[in-house]
Amino acid sequence: MSLTVMRRVTFCAGHRLLNHDGKCVNLHGHNYVAEFYVVADQQDEVGRVIDFKLLKIRCKGWLDEHWDHAFLLWDKDTEALNAIRQTNPHRIFELPYNPTAENLAKYLLEIACPQMLEGTGARAQRVVIWESEESCAEVTVAD
Ligand SMILES: Nc1nc2c(c(=O)[nH]1)N=C([C@H](O)[C@H](O)COP(=O)(O)OP(=O)(O)OP(=O)(O)O)CN2
């Protein structure tokens, strides 16, 4: 048997896809939805994998601090980085790859979730990023 809990968090961010052969090569924004699927080795004395409220505080807290209302840009995209830096104030989060939905999900699972969930006894198993109501990317920890 395996028990998983999920918390959904929404955030707004701007980005562009470098080398994309379509309109998403332009700076634009999305109302993203992130889903965090979390497991633990055992349930706590209350019967929880993790308190939903604590999960919300950790996941939403990280996104509010780092990605909400920021431009999520590839650190190689110097043209966009320099353009956004011309505006004051500005909020930029540099990524080591293009900010596709796939890569955002990967970054959250591999880098951000261990930070978010530190000390809770829970760990992320899967992250889904919805870029629109129609399109999402999903990443899962390998077996
Ligand atoms: N595999 C991926 N493909 C695309 C991604 C992505 O993250 N992963 N992202 C984009 C763009 O960010 C874009 O904003 C979304 O593109 P698209 O789905 O084409 O947008 P629309 O549905 O709004 O297109 P309409 O033509 O306006 O219907 C692109 N691809």
CSV table of N, CA and C and ligand atoms in Angstrom, one decimal:
chain,number,residue,atom,x,y,z
A,1,MET,N,0.8,-1.2,0.0
A,1,MET,CA,0.0,0.0,0.0
A,1,MET,C,0.9,1.2,0.0
A,2,SER,N,0.4,2.3,-0.7
A,2,SER,CA,1.2,3.5,-0.6
A,2,SER,C,0.2,4.7,-0.5
A,3,LEU,N,0.5,5.6,0.4
A,3,LEU,CA,-0.4,6.8,0.7
A,3,LEU,C,0.3,8.0,0.1
A,4,THR,N,-0.5,8.8,-0.6
A,4,THR,CA,0.0,10.1,-1.1
A,4,THR,C,-1.0,11.2,-0.8
A,5,VAL,N,-0.5,12.4,-0.4
A,5,VAL,CA,-1.3,13.5,-0.3
A,5,VAL,C,-0.9,14.6,-1.4
A,6,MET,N,-1.8,15.4,-1.8
A,6,MET,CA,-1.5,16.4,-2.8
A,6,MET,C,-2.0,17.8,-2.3
A,7,ARG,N,-1.1,18.8,-2.6
A,7,ARG,CA,-1.5,20.2,-2.4
A,7,ARG,C,-1.4,21.0,-3.7
A,8,ARG,N,-2.3,21.8,-4.1
A,8,ARG,CA,-2.3,22.6,-5.3
A,8,ARG,C,-2.0,24.0,-4.9
A,9,VAL,N,-1.1,24.6,-5.6
A,9,VAL,CA,-0.8,26.1,-5.4
A,9,VAL,C,-0.8,26.8,-6.7
A,10,THR,N,-1.4,28.0,-6.7
A,10,THR,CA,-1.4,28.8,-8.0
A,10,THR,C,-0.4,29.9,-7.8
A,11,PHE,N,0.2,30.3,-9.0
A,11,PHE,CA,1.1,31.4,-9.0
A,11,PHE,C,1.2,32.0,-10.4
A,12,CYS,N,1.6,33.3,-10.5
A,12,CYS,CA,1.7,34.0,-11.8
A,12,CYS,C,3.1,34.2,-12.0
A,13,ALA,N,3.6,33.9,-13.3
A,13,ALA,CA,5.0,34.2,-13.6
A,13,ALA,C,5.1,34.5,-15.1
A,14,GLY,N,6.2,35.2,-15.5
A,14,GLY,CA,6.5,35.5,-16.9
A,14,GLY,C,7.6,34.6,-17.3
A,15,HIS,N,7.7,34.4,-18.6
A,15,HIS,CA,8.9,33.6,-19.1
A,15,HIS,C,8.9,33.7,-20.6
A,16,ARG,N,9.9,33.1,-21.2
A,16,ARG,CA,9.8,32.9,-22.7
A,16,ARG,C,10.7,31.6,-22.9
A,17,LEU,N,10.4,31.0,-24.1
A,17,LEU,CA,11.2,29.8,-24.4
A,17,LEU,C,12.2,30.1,-25.5
A,18,LEU,N,13.4,30.1,-25.1
A,18,LEU,CA,14.5,30.4,-26.1
A,18,LEU,C,14.5,29.3,-27.1
A,19,ASN,N,14.7,29.7,-28.4
A,19,ASN,CA,14.8,28.8,-29.5
A,19,ASN,C,13.5,28.0,-29.8
A,20,HIS,N,12.4,28.4,-29.2
A,20,HIS,CA,11.1,27.8,-29.5
A,20,HIS,C,10.6,28.3,-30.8
A,21,ASP,N,10.0,27.4,-31.7
A,21,ASP,CA,9.6,27.8,-33.0
A,21,ASP,C,8.1,28.2,-33.0
A,22,GLY,N,7.8,29.2,-32.2
A,22,GLY,CA,6.4,29.6,-32.1
A,22,GLY,C,6.3,30.9,-31.2
A,23,LYS,N,5.1,31.3,-30.9
A,23,LYS,CA,4.9,32.6,-30.2
A,23,LYS,C,5.4,32.6,-28.8
A,24,CYS,N,5.7,31.4,-28.2
A,24,CYS,CA,6.2,31.4,-26.8
A,24,CYS,C,7.7,31.8,-26.7
A,25,VAL,N,8.3,32.1,-27.9
A,25,VAL,CA,9.6,32.7,-27.9
A,25,VAL,C,9.6,34.1,-27.4
A,26,ASN,N,8.4,34.7,-27.4
A,26,ASN,CA,8.2,36.1,-26.9
A,26,ASN,C,8.0,36.1,-25.4
A,27,LEU,N,8.4,37.1,-24.7
A,27,LEU,CA,8.1,37.2,-23.3
A,27,LEU,C,6.6,37.3,-23.1
A,28,HIS,N,6.1,36.4,-22.2
A,28,HIS,CA,4.6,36.4,-21.9
A,28,HIS,C,4.5,35.7,-20.5
A,29,GLY,N,3.2,35.7,-20.0
A,29,GLY,CA,3.0,35.1,-18.7
A,29,GLY,C,1.9,34.1,-18.6
A,30,HIS,N,1.9,33.4,-17.5
A,30,HIS,CA,0.9,32.3,-17.2
A,30,HIS,C,0.4,32.4,-15.8
A,31,ASN,N,-0.9,32.0,-15.6
A,31,ASN,CA,-1.4,31.7,-14.3
A,31,ASN,C,-1.1,30.2,-14.1
A,32,TYR,N,0.0,29.9,-13.5
A,32,TYR,CA,0.4,28.5,-13.3
A,32,TYR,C,-0.4,27.8,-12.2
A,33,VAL,N,-0.5,26.5,-12.3
A,33,VAL,CA,-1.0,25.7,-11.1
A,33,VAL,C,0.1,24.6,-10.9
A,34,ALA,N,0.6,24.5,-9.7
A,34,ALA,CA,1.5,23.5,-9.3
A,34,ALA,C,0.9,22.5,-8.4
A,35,GLU,N,1.0,21.2,-8.7
A,35,GLU,CA,0.5,20.2,-7.8
A,35,GLU,C,1.7,19.4,-7.2
A,36,PHE,N,1.7,19.3,-5.9
A,36,PHE,CA,2.7,18.6,-5.1
A,36,PHE,C,2.2,17.3,-4.6
A,37,TYR,N,2.7,16.2,-5.0
A,37,TYR,CA,2.3,14.9,-4.5
A,37,TYR,C,3.3,14.4,-3.5
A,38,VAL,N,2.9,14.2,-2.3
A,38,VAL,CA,3.9,14.0,-1.2
A,38,VAL,C,3.6,12.6,-0.5
A,39,VAL,N,4.7,11.9,-0.1
A,39,VAL,CA,4.6,10.7,0.6
A,39,VAL,C,5.5,10.8,1.9
A,40,ALA,N,5.3,9.8,2.8
A,40,ALA,CA,6.2,9.7,4.0
A,40,ALA,C,6.3,8.2,4.3
A,41,ASP,N,7.3,7.9,5.1
A,41,ASP,CA,7.6,6.5,5.5
A,41,ASP,C,6.4,6.0,6.3
A,42,GLN,N,5.9,6.8,7.1
A,42,GLN,CA,4.7,6.4,8.0
A,42,GLN,C,3.8,7.6,8.3
A,43,GLN,N,2.6,7.2,8.6
A,43,GLN,CA,1.6,8.3,9.0
A,43,GLN,C,2.0,8.7,10.4
A,44,ASP,N,1.6,10.0,10.7
A,44,ASP,CA,1.9,10.5,12.1
A,44,ASP,C,0.8,10.0,13.0
A,45,GLU,N,0.9,10.4,14.3
A,45,GLU,CA,-0.1,9.8,15.3
A,45,GLU,C,-1.5,10.2,15.1
A,46,VAL,N,-1.7,11.3,14.2
A,46,VAL,CA,-3.1,11.7,13.9
A,46,VAL,C,-3.6,10.9,12.7
A,47,GLY,N,-2.7,10.3,12.0
A,47,GLY,CA,-3.1,9.5,10.8
A,47,GLY,C,-2.8,10.2,9.5
A,48,ARG,N,-1.9,11.3,9.5
A,48,ARG,CA,-1.6,12.1,8.4
A,48,ARG,C,-0.2,11.7,7.8
A,49,VAL,N,-0.1,11.8,6.4
A,49,VAL,CA,1.2,11.8,5.8
A,49,VAL,C,1.9,13.1,6.2
A,50,ILE,N,1.2,14.2,6.0
A,50,ILE,CA,1.7,15.5,6.5
A,50,ILE,C,0.4,16.4,6.6
A,51,ASP,N,0.4,17.3,7.6
A,51,ASP,CA,-0.8,18.2,7.7
A,51,ASP,C,-0.9,19.0,6.5
A,52,PHE,N,-2.1,19.0,5.9
A,52,PHE,CA,-2.4,19.8,4.6
A,52,PHE,C,-1.9,21.3,4.8
A,53,LYS,N,-2.2,21.8,6.0
A,53,LYS,CA,-1.9,23.2,6.3
A,53,LYS,C,-0.4,23.4,6.2
A,54,LEU,N,0.4,22.5,6.8
A,54,LEU,CA,1.8,22.6,6.8
A,54,LEU,C,2.4,22.5,5.4
A,55,LEU,N,1.8,21.6,4.6
A,55,LEU,CA,2.1,21.4,3.2
A,55,LEU,C,1.9,22.6,2.4
A,56,LYS,N,0.8,23.3,2.7
A,56,LYS,CA,0.4,24.5,2.0
A,56,LYS,C,1.5,25.6,2.4
A,57,ILE,N,1.7,25.7,3.7
A,57,ILE,CA,2.7,26.8,4.1
A,57,ILE,C,4.0,26.6,3.5
A,58,ARG,N,4.5,25.4,3.4
A,58,ARG,CA,5.8,25.1,2.8
A,58,ARG,C,5.9,25.3,1.3
A,59,CYS,N,4.9,24.8,0.6
A,59,CYS,CA,4.9,24.8,-0.9
A,59,CYS,C,4.5,26.3,-1.4
A,60,LYS,N,3.5,26.8,-0.8
A,60,LYS,CA,3.1,28.2,-1.2
A,60,LYS,C,4.1,29.2,-0.8
A,61,GLY,N,4.7,28.9,0.4
A,61,GLY,CA,5.7,29.9,0.9
A,61,GLY,C,6.9,29.9,0.0
A,62,TRP,N,7.3,28.8,-0.5
A,62,TRP,CA,8.5,28.8,-1.4
A,62,TRP,C,8.1,29.5,-2.7
A,63,LEU,N,7.0,29.1,-3.3
A,63,LEU,CA,6.6,29.7,-4.5
A,63,LEU,C,6.4,31.2,-4.4
A,64,ASP,N,5.7,31.7,-3.3
A,64,ASP,CA,5.5,33.1,-3.1
A,64,ASP,C,6.9,33.8,-3.0
A,65,GLU,N,7.8,33.2,-2.3
A,65,GLU,CA,9.1,33.8,-2.1
A,65,GLU,C,10.0,33.9,-3.4
A,66,HIS,N,9.9,32.8,-4.2
A,66,HIS,CA,10.8,32.7,-5.4
A,66,HIS,C,10.2,32.9,-6.7
A,67,TRP,N,9.0,32.4,-7.0
A,67,TRP,CA,8.5,32.4,-8.4
A,67,TRP,C,7.3,33.3,-8.6
A,68,ASP,N,6.5,33.6,-7.6
A,68,ASP,CA,5.2,34.3,-7.9
A,68,ASP,C,5.5,35.8,-8.3
A,69,HIS,N,4.9,36.2,-9.4
A,69,HIS,CA,5.1,37.5,-10.0
A,69,HIS,C,6.6,37.8,-10.3
A,70,ALA,N,7.3,36.7,-10.7
A,70,ALA,CA,8.7,36.9,-11.1
A,70,ALA,C,8.8,36.5,-12.6
A,71,PHE,N,9.9,36.8,-13.3
A,71,PHE,CA,10.2,36.3,-14.6
A,71,PHE,C,11.1,35.1,-14.4
A,72,LEU,N,10.7,33.9,-14.9
A,72,LEU,CA,11.5,32.7,-14.8
A,72,LEU,C,12.2,32.5,-16.1
A,73,LEU,N,13.5,32.8,-16.0
A,73,LEU,CA,14.3,32.8,-17.3
A,73,LEU,C,15.5,31.9,-17.2
A,74,TRP,N,15.9,31.4,-18.4
A,74,TRP,CA,17.1,30.6,-18.6
A,74,TRP,C,18.3,31.4,-18.3
A,75,ASP,N,19.2,31.0,-17.5
A,75,ASP,CA,20.4,31.8,-17.2
A,75,ASP,C,21.2,32.1,-18.5
A,76,LYS,N,20.9,31.4,-19.6
A,76,LYS,CA,21.6,31.7,-20.9
A,76,LYS,C,20.9,32.8,-21.7
A,77,ASP,N,19.7,33.1,-21.2
A,77,ASP,CA,18.9,34.1,-22.0
A,77,ASP,C,19.3,35.5,-21.6
A,78,THR,N,20.5,35.9,-21.9
A,78,THR,CA,21.0,37.2,-21.5
A,78,THR,C,20.2,38.4,-22.0
A,79,GLU,N,19.6,38.3,-23.2
A,79,GLU,CA,18.9,39.3,-23.8
A,79,GLU,C,17.6,39.6,-22.9
A,80,ALA,N,16.9,38.6,-22.6
A,80,ALA,CA,15.7,38.8,-21.7
A,80,ALA,C,16.1,39.2,-20.3
A,81,LEU,N,17.1,38.6,-19.8
A,81,LEU,CA,17.6,39.0,-18.4
A,81,LEU,C,17.9,40.5,-18.4
A,82,ASN,N,18.7,40.9,-19.4
A,82,ASN,CA,19.0,42.4,-19.4
A,82,ASN,C,17.8,43.3,-19.6
A,83,ALA,N,16.9,42.8,-20.4
A,83,ALA,CA,15.7,43.7,-20.6
A,83,ALA,C,14.9,43.8,-19.4
A,84,ILE,N,14.7,42.7,-18.7
A,84,ILE,CA,13.9,42.8,-17.4
A,84,ILE,C,14.6,43.6,-16.4
A,85,ARG,N,16.0,43.4,-16.4
A,85,ARG,CA,16.7,44.2,-15.4
A,85,ARG,C,16.7,45.7,-15.6
A,86,GLN,N,16.2,46.1,-16.8
A,86,GLN,CA,16.0,47.6,-17.0
A,86,GLN,C,14.8,48.1,-16.3
A,87,THR,N,13.9,47.2,-15.8
A,87,THR,CA,12.7,47.7,-15.2
A,87,THR,C,12.9,47.7,-13.7
A,88,ASN,N,12.3,48.7,-13.0
A,88,ASN,CA,12.4,48.8,-11.5
A,88,ASN,C,11.0,49.0,-10.9
A,89,PRO,N,10.6,48.2,-10.0
A,89,PRO,CA,11.4,47.0,-9.5
A,89,PRO,C,11.3,45.8,-10.5
A,90,HIS,N,12.1,44.8,-10.3
A,90,HIS,CA,11.9,43.6,-11.1
A,90,HIS,C,12.2,42.4,-10.2
A,91,ARG,N,11.6,41.3,-10.7
A,91,ARG,CA,11.8,40.1,-9.9
A,91,ARG,C,12.2,39.0,-11.0
A,92,ILE,N,13.3,38.4,-10.8
A,92,ILE,CA,13.8,37.4,-11.8
A,92,ILE,C,14.2,36.2,-11.0
A,93,PHE,N,13.9,35.0,-11.6
A,93,PHE,CA,14.5,33.8,-11.0
A,93,PHE,C,15.2,33.1,-12.2
A,94,GLU,N,16.5,32.9,-12.1
A,94,GLU,CA,17.2,32.3,-13.1
A,94,GLU,C,17.2,30.8,-13.0
A,95,LEU,N,17.0,30.1,-14.1
A,95,LEU,CA,17.0,28.6,-14.1
A,95,LEU,C,18.1,28.1,-15.0
A,96,PRO,N,18.6,26.9,-14.7
A,96,PRO,CA,19.7,26.3,-15.5
A,96,PRO,C,19.3,25.8,-16.9
A,97,TYR,N,18.0,26.0,-17.2
A,97,TYR,CA,17.5,25.5,-18.5
A,97,TYR,C,16.3,26.3,-18.9
A,98,ASN,N,15.8,26.1,-20.1
A,98,ASN,CA,14.6,26.8,-20.6
A,98,ASN,C,13.4,26.6,-19.6
A,99,PRO,N,12.6,27.7,-19.4
A,99,PRO,CA,11.5,27.6,-18.4
A,99,PRO,C,10.3,26.9,-19.0
A,100,THR,N,10.4,25.7,-19.6
A,100,THR,CA,9.2,25.0,-20.1
A,100,THR,C,8.5,24.5,-18.9
A,101,ALA,N,7.3,24.0,-19.1
A,101,ALA,CA,6.5,23.4,-18.0
A,101,ALA,C,7.2,22.2,-17.5
A,102,GLU,N,7.8,21.4,-18.4
A,102,GLU,CA,8.6,20.2,-18.0
A,102,GLU,C,9.7,20.6,-17.0
A,103,ASN,N,10.5,21.6,-17.4
A,103,ASN,CA,11.7,22.0,-16.6
A,103,ASN,C,11.3,22.7,-15.3
A,104,LEU,N,10.1,23.4,-15.3
A,104,LEU,CA,9.7,24.0,-14.0
A,104,LEU,C,9.3,22.8,-13.1
A,105,ALA,N,8.6,21.8,-13.6
A,105,ALA,CA,8.2,20.7,-12.7
A,105,ALA,C,9.5,20.0,-12.2
A,106,LYS,N,10.4,19.8,-13.1
A,106,LYS,CA,11.7,19.1,-12.7
A,106,LYS,C,12.4,19.9,-11.6
A,107,TYR,N,12.5,21.2,-11.8
A,107,TYR,CA,13.2,22.1,-10.8
A,107,TYR,C,12.5,22.0,-9.4
A,108,LEU,N,11.2,22.0,-9.5
A,108,LEU,CA,10.4,21.9,-8.2
A,108,LEU,C,10.7,20.6,-7.5
A,109,LEU,N,10.6,19.5,-8.3
A,109,LEU,CA,10.8,18.2,-7.7
A,109,LEU,C,12.2,18.0,-7.1
A,110,GLU,N,13.2,18.3,-8.0
A,110,GLU,CA,14.6,18.0,-7.6
A,110,GLU,C,15.3,19.0,-6.7
A,111,ILE,N,15.0,20.3,-6.9
A,111,ILE,CA,15.7,21.3,-6.1
A,111,ILE,C,14.8,21.9,-5.0
A,112,ALA,N,13.6,22.3,-5.4
A,112,ALA,CA,12.8,23.1,-4.4
A,112,ALA,C,12.1,22.2,-3.4
A,113,CYS,N,11.6,21.1,-3.8
A,113,CYS,CA,10.8,20.3,-2.8
A,113,CYS,C,11.7,19.8,-1.6
A,114,PRO,N,12.9,19.4,-1.8
A,114,PRO,CA,13.7,19.1,-0.6
A,114,PRO,C,13.9,20.2,0.3
A,115,GLN,N,14.0,21.5,-0.2
A,115,GLN,CA,14.0,22.6,0.7
A,115,GLN,C,12.7,22.9,1.4
A,116,MET,N,11.6,22.8,0.6
A,116,MET,CA,10.3,23.1,1.1
A,116,MET,C,9.9,22.1,2.3
A,117,LEU,N,10.3,20.8,2.1
A,117,LEU,CA,9.8,19.8,3.0
A,117,LEU,C,10.8,19.4,4.1
A,118,GLU,N,11.9,20.1,4.1
A,118,GLU,CA,12.9,19.8,5.1
A,118,GLU,C,12.3,19.8,6.5
A,119,GLY,N,12.6,18.7,7.2
A,119,GLY,CA,12.2,18.6,8.6
A,119,GLY,C,10.8,18.1,8.8
A,120,THR,N,10.0,17.9,7.7
A,120,THR,CA,8.6,17.5,7.9
A,120,THR,C,8.4,16.0,7.9
A,121,GLY,N,9.5,15.2,7.5
A,121,GLY,CA,9.3,13.8,7.4
A,121,GLY,C,8.6,13.4,6.1
A,122,ALA,N,8.2,14.3,5.3
A,122,ALA,CA,7.6,14.0,4.0
A,122,ALA,C,8.5,14.3,2.9
A,123,ARG,N,8.3,13.7,1.7
A,123,ARG,CA,9.1,14.0,0.5
A,123,ARG,C,8.2,13.9,-0.7
A,124,ALA,N,8.6,14.7,-1.7
A,124,ALA,CA,7.8,14.8,-2.9
A,124,ALA,C,8.0,13.6,-3.8
A,125,GLN,N,7.0,13.1,-4.4
A,125,GLN,CA,7.0,11.9,-5.3
A,125,GLN,C,6.8,12.4,-6.7
A,126,ARG,N,6.0,13.4,-6.8
A,126,ARG,CA,5.5,13.8,-8.2
A,126,ARG,C,5.2,15.3,-8.1
A,127,VAL,N,5.5,16.0,-9.2
A,127,VAL,CA,5.1,17.4,-9.3
A,127,VAL,C,4.4,17.6,-10.7
A,128,VAL,N,3.3,18.3,-10.7
A,128,VAL,CA,2.6,18.6,-12.0
A,128,VAL,C,2.6,20.1,-12.1
A,129,ILE,N,2.9,20.6,-13.3
A,129,ILE,CA,2.8,22.0,-13.5
A,129,ILE,C,1.8,22.2,-14.7
A,130,TRP,N,0.7,22.9,-14.3
A,130,TRP,CA,-0.3,23.3,-15.4
A,130,TRP,C,0.0,24.7,-15.9
A,131,GLU,N,0.3,24.8,-17.2
A,131,GLU,CA,0.6,26.1,-17.7
A,131,GLU,C,-0.7,26.8,-18.2
A,132,SER,N,-1.7,26.0,-18.5
A,132,SER,CA,-3.0,26.5,-18.8
A,132,SER,C,-4.0,25.4,-18.4
A,133,GLU,N,-5.3,25.7,-18.6
A,133,GLU,CA,-6.2,24.6,-18.2
A,133,GLU,C,-6.1,23.4,-19.1
A,134,GLU,N,-5.4,23.6,-20.2
A,134,GLU,CA,-5.3,22.5,-21.2
A,134,GLU,C,-4.0,21.7,-21.2
A,135,SER,N,-2.9,22.4,-20.7
A,135,SER,CA,-1.6,21.8,-20.9
A,135,SER,C,-0.8,21.7,-19.6
A,136,CYS,N,-0.3,20.5,-19.3
A,136,CYS,CA,0.6,20.3,-18.1
A,136,CYS,C,1.7,19.4,-18.4
A,137,ALA,N,2.7,19.5,-17.5
A,137,ALA,CA,3.9,18.6,-17.5
A,137,ALA,C,4.0,17.9,-16.1
A,138,GLU,N,4.4,16.7,-16.1
A,138,GLU,CA,4.5,15.9,-14.9
A,138,GLU,C,5.8,15.3,-14.7
A,139,VAL,N,6.4,15.3,-13.5
A,139,VAL,CA,7.6,14.6,-13.3
A,139,VAL,C,7.5,13.8,-12.0
A,140,THR,N,8.0,12.6,-12.1
A,140,THR,CA,7.8,11.6,-11.0
A,140,THR,C,9.2,11.1,-10.6
A,141,VAL,N,9.4,10.9,-9.3
A,141,VAL,CA,10.7,10.3,-8.8
A,141,VAL,C,10.8,8.9,-9.5
A,142,ALA,N,12.0,8.6,-10.0
A,142,ALA,CA,12.2,7.3,-10.6
A,142,ALA,C,12.2,6.2,-9.6
A,143,ASP,N,11.7,5.0,-9.9
A,143,ASP,CA,11.7,3.8,-9.0
A,143,ASP,C,13.1,3.4,-8.6
B,1,LIG,N1,6.1,20.8,-24.3
B,1,LIG,C1,5.9,22.1,-24.1
B,1,LIG,N2,5.5,22.8,-25.1
B,1,LIG,C2,5.3,24.1,-25.0
B,1,LIG,C3,5.5,24.8,-23.7
B,1,LIG,C4,6.0,24.0,-22.7
B,1,LIG,O1,6.2,24.4,-21.5
B,1,LIG,N3,6.2,22.7,-22.9
B,1,LIG,N4,5.2,26.1,-23.6
B,1,LIG,C5,4.7,26.8,-24.5
B,1,LIG,C6,4.4,28.3,-24.3
B,1,LIG,O2,4.8,28.7,-23.0
B,1,LIG,C7,3.0,28.8,-24.6
B,1,LIG,O3,2.6,29.9,-23.8
B,1,LIG,C8,1.9,27.8,-24.6
B,1,LIG,O4,1.7,27.5,-25.9
B,1,LIG,P1,0.4,27.0,-26.6
B,1,LIG,O5,-0.2,25.8,-25.9
B,1,LIG,O6,0.7,27.0,-28.0
B,1,LIG,O7,-0.6,28.2,-26.2
B,1,LIG,P2,-2.1,28.3,-26.6
B,1,LIG,O8,-2.8,27.1,-26.3
B,1,LIG,O9,-2.5,29.5,-25.9
B,1,LIG,O10,-2.1,28.5,-28.1
B,1,LIG,P3,-3.2,29.1,-29.0
B,1,LIG,O11,-2.6,29.1,-30.3
B,1,LIG,O12,-3.4,30.6,-28.5
B,1,LIG,O13,-4.4,28.3,-28.7
B,1,LIG,C9,4.6,26.3,-25.9
B,1,LIG,N5,4.8,24.9,-26.0
